[in-house]
PDB file of C-alpha atoms in Angstrom:
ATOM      1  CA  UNK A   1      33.835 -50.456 -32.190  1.00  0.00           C
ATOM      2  CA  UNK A   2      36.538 -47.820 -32.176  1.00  0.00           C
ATOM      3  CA  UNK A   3      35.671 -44.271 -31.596  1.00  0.00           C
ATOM      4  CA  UNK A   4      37.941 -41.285 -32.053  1.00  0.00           C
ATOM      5  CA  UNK A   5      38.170 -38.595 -29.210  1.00  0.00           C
ATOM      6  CA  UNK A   6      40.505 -35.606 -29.196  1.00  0.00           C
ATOM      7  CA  UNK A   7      43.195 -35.710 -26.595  1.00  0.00           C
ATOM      8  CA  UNK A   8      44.846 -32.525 -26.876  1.00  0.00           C
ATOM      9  CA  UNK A   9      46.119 -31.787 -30.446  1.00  0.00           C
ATOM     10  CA  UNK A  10      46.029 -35.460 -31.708  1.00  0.00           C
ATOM     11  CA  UNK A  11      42.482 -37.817 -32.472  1.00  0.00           C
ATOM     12  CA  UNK A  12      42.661 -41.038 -30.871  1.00  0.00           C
ATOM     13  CA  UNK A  13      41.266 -44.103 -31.020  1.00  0.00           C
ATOM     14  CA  UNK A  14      41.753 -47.467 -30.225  1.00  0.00           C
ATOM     15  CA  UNK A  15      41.414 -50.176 -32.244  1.00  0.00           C
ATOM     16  CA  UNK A  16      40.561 -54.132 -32.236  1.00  0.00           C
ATOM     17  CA  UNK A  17      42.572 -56.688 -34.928  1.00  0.00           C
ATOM     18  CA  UNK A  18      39.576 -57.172 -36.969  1.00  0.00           C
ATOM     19  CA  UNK A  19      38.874 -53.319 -37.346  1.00  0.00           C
ATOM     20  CA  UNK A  20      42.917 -52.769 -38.094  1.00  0.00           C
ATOM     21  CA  UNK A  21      43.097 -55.719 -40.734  1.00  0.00           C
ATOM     22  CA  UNK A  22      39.234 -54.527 -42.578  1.00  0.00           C
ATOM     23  CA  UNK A  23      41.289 -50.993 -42.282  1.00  0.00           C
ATOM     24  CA  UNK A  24      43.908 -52.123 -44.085  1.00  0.00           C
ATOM     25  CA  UNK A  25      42.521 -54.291 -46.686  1.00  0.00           C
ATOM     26  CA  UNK A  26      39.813 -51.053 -47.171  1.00  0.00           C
ATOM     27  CA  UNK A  27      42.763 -48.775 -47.630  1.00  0.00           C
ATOM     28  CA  UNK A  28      44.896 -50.796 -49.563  1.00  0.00           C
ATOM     29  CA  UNK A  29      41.914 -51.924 -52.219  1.00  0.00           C
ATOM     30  CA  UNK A  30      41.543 -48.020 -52.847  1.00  0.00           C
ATOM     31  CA  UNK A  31      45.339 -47.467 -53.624  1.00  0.00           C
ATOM     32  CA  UNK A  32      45.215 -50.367 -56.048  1.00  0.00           C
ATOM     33  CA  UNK A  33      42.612 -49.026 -57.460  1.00  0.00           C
ATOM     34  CA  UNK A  34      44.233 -45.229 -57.976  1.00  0.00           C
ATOM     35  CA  UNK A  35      47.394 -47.742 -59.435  1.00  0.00           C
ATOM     36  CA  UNK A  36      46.937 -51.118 -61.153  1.00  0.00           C
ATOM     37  CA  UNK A  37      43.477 -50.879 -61.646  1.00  0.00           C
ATOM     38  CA  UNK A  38      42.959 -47.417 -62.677  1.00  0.00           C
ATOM     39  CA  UNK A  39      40.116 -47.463 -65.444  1.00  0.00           C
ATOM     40  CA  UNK A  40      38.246 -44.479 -66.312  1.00  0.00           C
ATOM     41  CA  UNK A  41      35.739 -47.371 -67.378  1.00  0.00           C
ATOM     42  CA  UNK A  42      35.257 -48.681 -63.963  1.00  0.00           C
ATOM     43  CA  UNK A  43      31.938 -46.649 -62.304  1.00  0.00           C
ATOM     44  CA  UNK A  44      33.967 -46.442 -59.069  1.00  0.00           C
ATOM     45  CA  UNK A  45      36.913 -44.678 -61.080  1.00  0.00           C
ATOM     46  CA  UNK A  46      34.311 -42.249 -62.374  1.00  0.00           C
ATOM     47  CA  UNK A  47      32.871 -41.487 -58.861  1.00  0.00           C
ATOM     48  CA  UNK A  48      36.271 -40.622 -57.751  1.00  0.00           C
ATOM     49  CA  UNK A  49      36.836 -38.303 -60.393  1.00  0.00           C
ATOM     50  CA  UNK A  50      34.211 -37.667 -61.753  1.00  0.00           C
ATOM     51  CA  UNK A  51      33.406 -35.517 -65.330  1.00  0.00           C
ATOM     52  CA  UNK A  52      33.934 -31.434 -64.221  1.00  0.00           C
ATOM     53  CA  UNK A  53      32.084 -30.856 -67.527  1.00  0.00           C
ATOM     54  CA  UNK A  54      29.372 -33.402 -68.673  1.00  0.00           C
ATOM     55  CA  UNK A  55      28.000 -31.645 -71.728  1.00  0.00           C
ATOM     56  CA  UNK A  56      31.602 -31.118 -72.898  1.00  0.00           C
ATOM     57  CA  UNK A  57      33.828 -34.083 -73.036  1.00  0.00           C
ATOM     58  CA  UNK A  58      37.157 -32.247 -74.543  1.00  0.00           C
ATOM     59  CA  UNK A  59      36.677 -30.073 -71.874  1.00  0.00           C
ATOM     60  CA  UNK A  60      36.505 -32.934 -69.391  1.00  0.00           C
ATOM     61  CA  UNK A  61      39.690 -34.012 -70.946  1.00  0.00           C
ATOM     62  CA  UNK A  62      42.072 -30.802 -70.464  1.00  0.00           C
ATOM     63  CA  UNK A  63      40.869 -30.581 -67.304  1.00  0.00           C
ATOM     64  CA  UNK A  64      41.880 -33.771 -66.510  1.00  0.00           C
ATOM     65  CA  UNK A  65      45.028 -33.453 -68.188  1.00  0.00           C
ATOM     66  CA  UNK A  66      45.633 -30.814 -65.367  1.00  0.00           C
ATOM     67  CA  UNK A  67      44.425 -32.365 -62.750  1.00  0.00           C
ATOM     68  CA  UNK A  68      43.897 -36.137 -62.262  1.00  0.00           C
ATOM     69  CA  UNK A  69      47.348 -37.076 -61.573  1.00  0.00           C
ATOM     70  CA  UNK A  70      48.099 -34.246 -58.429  1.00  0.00           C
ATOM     71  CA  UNK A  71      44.406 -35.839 -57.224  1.00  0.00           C
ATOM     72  CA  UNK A  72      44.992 -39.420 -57.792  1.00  0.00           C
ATOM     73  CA  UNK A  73      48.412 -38.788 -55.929  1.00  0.00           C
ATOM     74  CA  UNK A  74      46.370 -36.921 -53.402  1.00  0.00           C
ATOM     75  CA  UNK A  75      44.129 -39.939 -52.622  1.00  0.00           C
ATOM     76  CA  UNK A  76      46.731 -42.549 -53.054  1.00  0.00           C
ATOM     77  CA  UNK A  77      48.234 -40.524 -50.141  1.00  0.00           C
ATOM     78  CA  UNK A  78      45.384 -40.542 -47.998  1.00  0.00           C
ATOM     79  CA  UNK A  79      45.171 -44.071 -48.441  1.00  0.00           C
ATOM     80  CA  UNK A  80      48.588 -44.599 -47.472  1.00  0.00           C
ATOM     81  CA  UNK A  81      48.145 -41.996 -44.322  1.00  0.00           C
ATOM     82  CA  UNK A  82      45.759 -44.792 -42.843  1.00  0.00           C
ATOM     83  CA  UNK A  83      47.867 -47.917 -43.454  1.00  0.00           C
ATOM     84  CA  UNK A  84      50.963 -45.752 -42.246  1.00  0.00           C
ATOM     85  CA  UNK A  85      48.880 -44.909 -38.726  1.00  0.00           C
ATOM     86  CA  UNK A  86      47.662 -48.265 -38.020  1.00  0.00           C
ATOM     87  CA  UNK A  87      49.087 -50.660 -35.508  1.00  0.00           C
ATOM     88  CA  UNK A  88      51.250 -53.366 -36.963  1.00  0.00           C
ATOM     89  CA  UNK A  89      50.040 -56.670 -36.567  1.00  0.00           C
ATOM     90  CA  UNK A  90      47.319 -56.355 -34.406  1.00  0.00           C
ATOM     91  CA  UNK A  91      45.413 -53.769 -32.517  1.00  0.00           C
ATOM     92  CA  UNK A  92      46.139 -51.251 -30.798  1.00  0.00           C
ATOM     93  CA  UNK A  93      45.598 -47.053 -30.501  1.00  0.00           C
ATOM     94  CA  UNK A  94      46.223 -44.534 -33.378  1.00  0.00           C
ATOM     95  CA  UNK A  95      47.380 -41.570 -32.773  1.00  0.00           C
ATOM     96  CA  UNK A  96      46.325 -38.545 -35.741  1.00  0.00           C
ATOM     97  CA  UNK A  97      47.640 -34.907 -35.594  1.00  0.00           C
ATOM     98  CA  UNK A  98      44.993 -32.122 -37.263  1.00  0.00           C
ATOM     99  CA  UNK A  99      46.561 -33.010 -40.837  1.00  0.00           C
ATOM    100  CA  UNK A 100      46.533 -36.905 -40.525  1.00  0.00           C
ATOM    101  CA  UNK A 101      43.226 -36.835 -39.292  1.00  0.00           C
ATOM    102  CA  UNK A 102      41.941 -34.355 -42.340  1.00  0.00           C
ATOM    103  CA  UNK A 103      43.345 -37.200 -44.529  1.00  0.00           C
ATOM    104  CA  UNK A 104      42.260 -39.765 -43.059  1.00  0.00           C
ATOM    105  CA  UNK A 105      38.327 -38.199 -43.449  1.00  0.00           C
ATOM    106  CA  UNK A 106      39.200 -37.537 -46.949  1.00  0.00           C
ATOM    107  CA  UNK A 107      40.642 -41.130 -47.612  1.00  0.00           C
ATOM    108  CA  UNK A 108      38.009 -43.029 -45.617  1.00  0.00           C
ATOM    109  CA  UNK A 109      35.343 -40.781 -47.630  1.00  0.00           C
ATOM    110  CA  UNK A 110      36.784 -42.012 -50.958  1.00  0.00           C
ATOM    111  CA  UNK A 111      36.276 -46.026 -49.825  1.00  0.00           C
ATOM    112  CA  UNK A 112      32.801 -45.141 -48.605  1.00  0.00           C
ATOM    113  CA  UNK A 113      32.201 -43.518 -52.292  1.00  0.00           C
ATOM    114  CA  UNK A 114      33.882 -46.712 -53.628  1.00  0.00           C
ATOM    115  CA  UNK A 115      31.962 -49.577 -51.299  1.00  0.00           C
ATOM    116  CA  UNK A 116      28.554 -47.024 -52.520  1.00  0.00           C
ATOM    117  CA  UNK A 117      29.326 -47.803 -55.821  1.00  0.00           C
ATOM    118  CA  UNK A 118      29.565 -51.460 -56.214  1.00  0.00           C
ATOM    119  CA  UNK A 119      27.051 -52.048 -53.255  1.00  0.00           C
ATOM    120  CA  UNK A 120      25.023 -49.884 -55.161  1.00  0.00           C
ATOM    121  CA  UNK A 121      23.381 -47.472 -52.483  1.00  0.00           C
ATOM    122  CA  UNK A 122      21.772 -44.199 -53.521  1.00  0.00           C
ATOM    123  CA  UNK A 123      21.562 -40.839 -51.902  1.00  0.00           C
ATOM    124  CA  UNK A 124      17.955 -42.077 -50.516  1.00  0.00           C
ATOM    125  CA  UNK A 125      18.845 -45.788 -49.374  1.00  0.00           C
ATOM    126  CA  UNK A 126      17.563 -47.060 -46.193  1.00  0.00           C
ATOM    127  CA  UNK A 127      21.206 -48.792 -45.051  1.00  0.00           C
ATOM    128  CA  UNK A 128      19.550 -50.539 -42.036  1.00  0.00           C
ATOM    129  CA  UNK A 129      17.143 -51.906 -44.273  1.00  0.00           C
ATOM    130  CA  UNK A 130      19.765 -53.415 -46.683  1.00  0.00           C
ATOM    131  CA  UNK A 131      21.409 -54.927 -44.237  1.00  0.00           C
ATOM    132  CA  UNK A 132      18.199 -56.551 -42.706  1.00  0.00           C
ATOM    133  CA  UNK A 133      17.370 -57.467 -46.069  1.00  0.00           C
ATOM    134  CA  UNK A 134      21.003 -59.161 -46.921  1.00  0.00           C
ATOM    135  CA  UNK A 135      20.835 -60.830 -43.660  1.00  0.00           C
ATOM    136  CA  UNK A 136      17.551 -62.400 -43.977  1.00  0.00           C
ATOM    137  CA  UNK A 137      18.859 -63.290 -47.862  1.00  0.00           C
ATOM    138  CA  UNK A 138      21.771 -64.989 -46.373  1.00  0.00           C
ATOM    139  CA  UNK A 139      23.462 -63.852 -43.413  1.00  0.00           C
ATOM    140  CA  UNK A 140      26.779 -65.526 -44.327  1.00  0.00           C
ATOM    141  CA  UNK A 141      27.092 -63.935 -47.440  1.00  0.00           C
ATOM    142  CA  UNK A 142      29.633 -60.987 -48.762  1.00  0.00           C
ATOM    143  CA  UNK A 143      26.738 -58.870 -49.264  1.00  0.00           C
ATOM    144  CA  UNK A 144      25.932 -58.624 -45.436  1.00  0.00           C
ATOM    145  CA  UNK A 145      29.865 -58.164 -44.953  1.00  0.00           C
ATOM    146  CA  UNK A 146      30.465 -55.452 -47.141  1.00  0.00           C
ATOM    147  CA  UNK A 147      27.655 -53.140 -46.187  1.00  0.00           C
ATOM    148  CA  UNK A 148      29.169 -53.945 -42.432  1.00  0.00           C
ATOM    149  CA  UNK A 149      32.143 -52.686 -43.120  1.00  0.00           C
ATOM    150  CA  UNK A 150      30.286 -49.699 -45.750  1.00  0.00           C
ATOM    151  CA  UNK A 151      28.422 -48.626 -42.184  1.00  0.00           C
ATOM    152  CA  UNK A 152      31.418 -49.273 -40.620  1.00  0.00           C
ATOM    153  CA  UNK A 153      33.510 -46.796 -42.261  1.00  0.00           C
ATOM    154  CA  UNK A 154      30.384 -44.259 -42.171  1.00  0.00           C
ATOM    155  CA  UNK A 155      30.400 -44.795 -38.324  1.00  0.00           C
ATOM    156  CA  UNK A 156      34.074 -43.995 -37.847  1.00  0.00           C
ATOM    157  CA  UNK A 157      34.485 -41.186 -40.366  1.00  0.00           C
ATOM    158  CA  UNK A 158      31.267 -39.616 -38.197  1.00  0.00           C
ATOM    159  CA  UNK A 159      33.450 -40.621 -35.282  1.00  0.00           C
ATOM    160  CA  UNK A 160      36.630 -38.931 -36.496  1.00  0.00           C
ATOM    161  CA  UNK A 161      34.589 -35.582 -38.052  1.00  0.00           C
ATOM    162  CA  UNK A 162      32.959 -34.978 -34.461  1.00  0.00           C
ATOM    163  CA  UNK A 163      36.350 -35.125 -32.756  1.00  0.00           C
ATOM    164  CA  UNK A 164      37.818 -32.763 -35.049  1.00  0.00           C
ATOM    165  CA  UNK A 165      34.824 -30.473 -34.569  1.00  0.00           C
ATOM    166  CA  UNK A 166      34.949 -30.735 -30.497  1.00  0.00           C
TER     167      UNK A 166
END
């Protein structure tokens, strides 16, 4: 698995096909879901952004009115800062200046919120235990995939948020 270290001003790591092409599809899932698929309905959606005033849904509204489309652009962006920094077709290092890598904590943060939602883990789940559990379930399923790639994501932002703190 790929671990970032800092090498002078950048954060580097390198990375293997199958991490660059989960990456990609990871990234790529959230920006169609800031664009085609953009439902306040959807429990993901209202994760991402979620209500600034609970009690007072007009409230909830203006504010959003102000703000949702600078933050969805925000995100969108983030997304886009990993699939711009990974290798092409198949692995190889990335390379993130102090501002890339800021996004890319941000944007890998929003797919971990996402994958939380429809995996449905809580503040208190055990994620080694799901995983046991899925795998003992059915260890070819999507299930035992996803939360791979939900621990995955956990493992590199730690990876990436260490580096930055070195």
């Amino acid at each position: 698995m790929s671990m970032f270290r800092r090498r002078g001003d950048r954060y580097v790591a390198t990375f293997a096909v199958d991490e660059v092409r989960v990456l990609r599809k990871v990234a790529s899932e959230v920006v169609g879901l800031l664009t085609d698929g953009f439902d306040h309905s959807d429990p993901v959606v209202c994760r991402l952004f979620p209500e600034v005033y609970p009690e007072d849904a007009a409230g909830t509204a203006e504010f959003r009115r102000y703000t949702e489309g600078d933050l969805k652009t925000a995100k969108i962006d983030q997304a886009g800062a990993i699939l711009a920094a990974l290798p092409g077709d198949g692995g190889g290092e990335v390379r993130l200046d102090a501002e890339a890598a800021e996004a890319w904590l941000r944007a890998l943060n929003d797919a971990r919120l996402a994958m939380g939602v429809r995996l449905e883990i809580k503040d208190g789940t055990d994620l080694g235990a799901e995983l046991d559990d899925a795998v003992a379930d059915d260890p070819s399923s999507s299930r035992v995939f996803q939360l791979s790639v939900y621990a995955y994501l956990g493992y590199l932002q730690e990876s990436l948020l260490n580096s930055l703190i070195e």
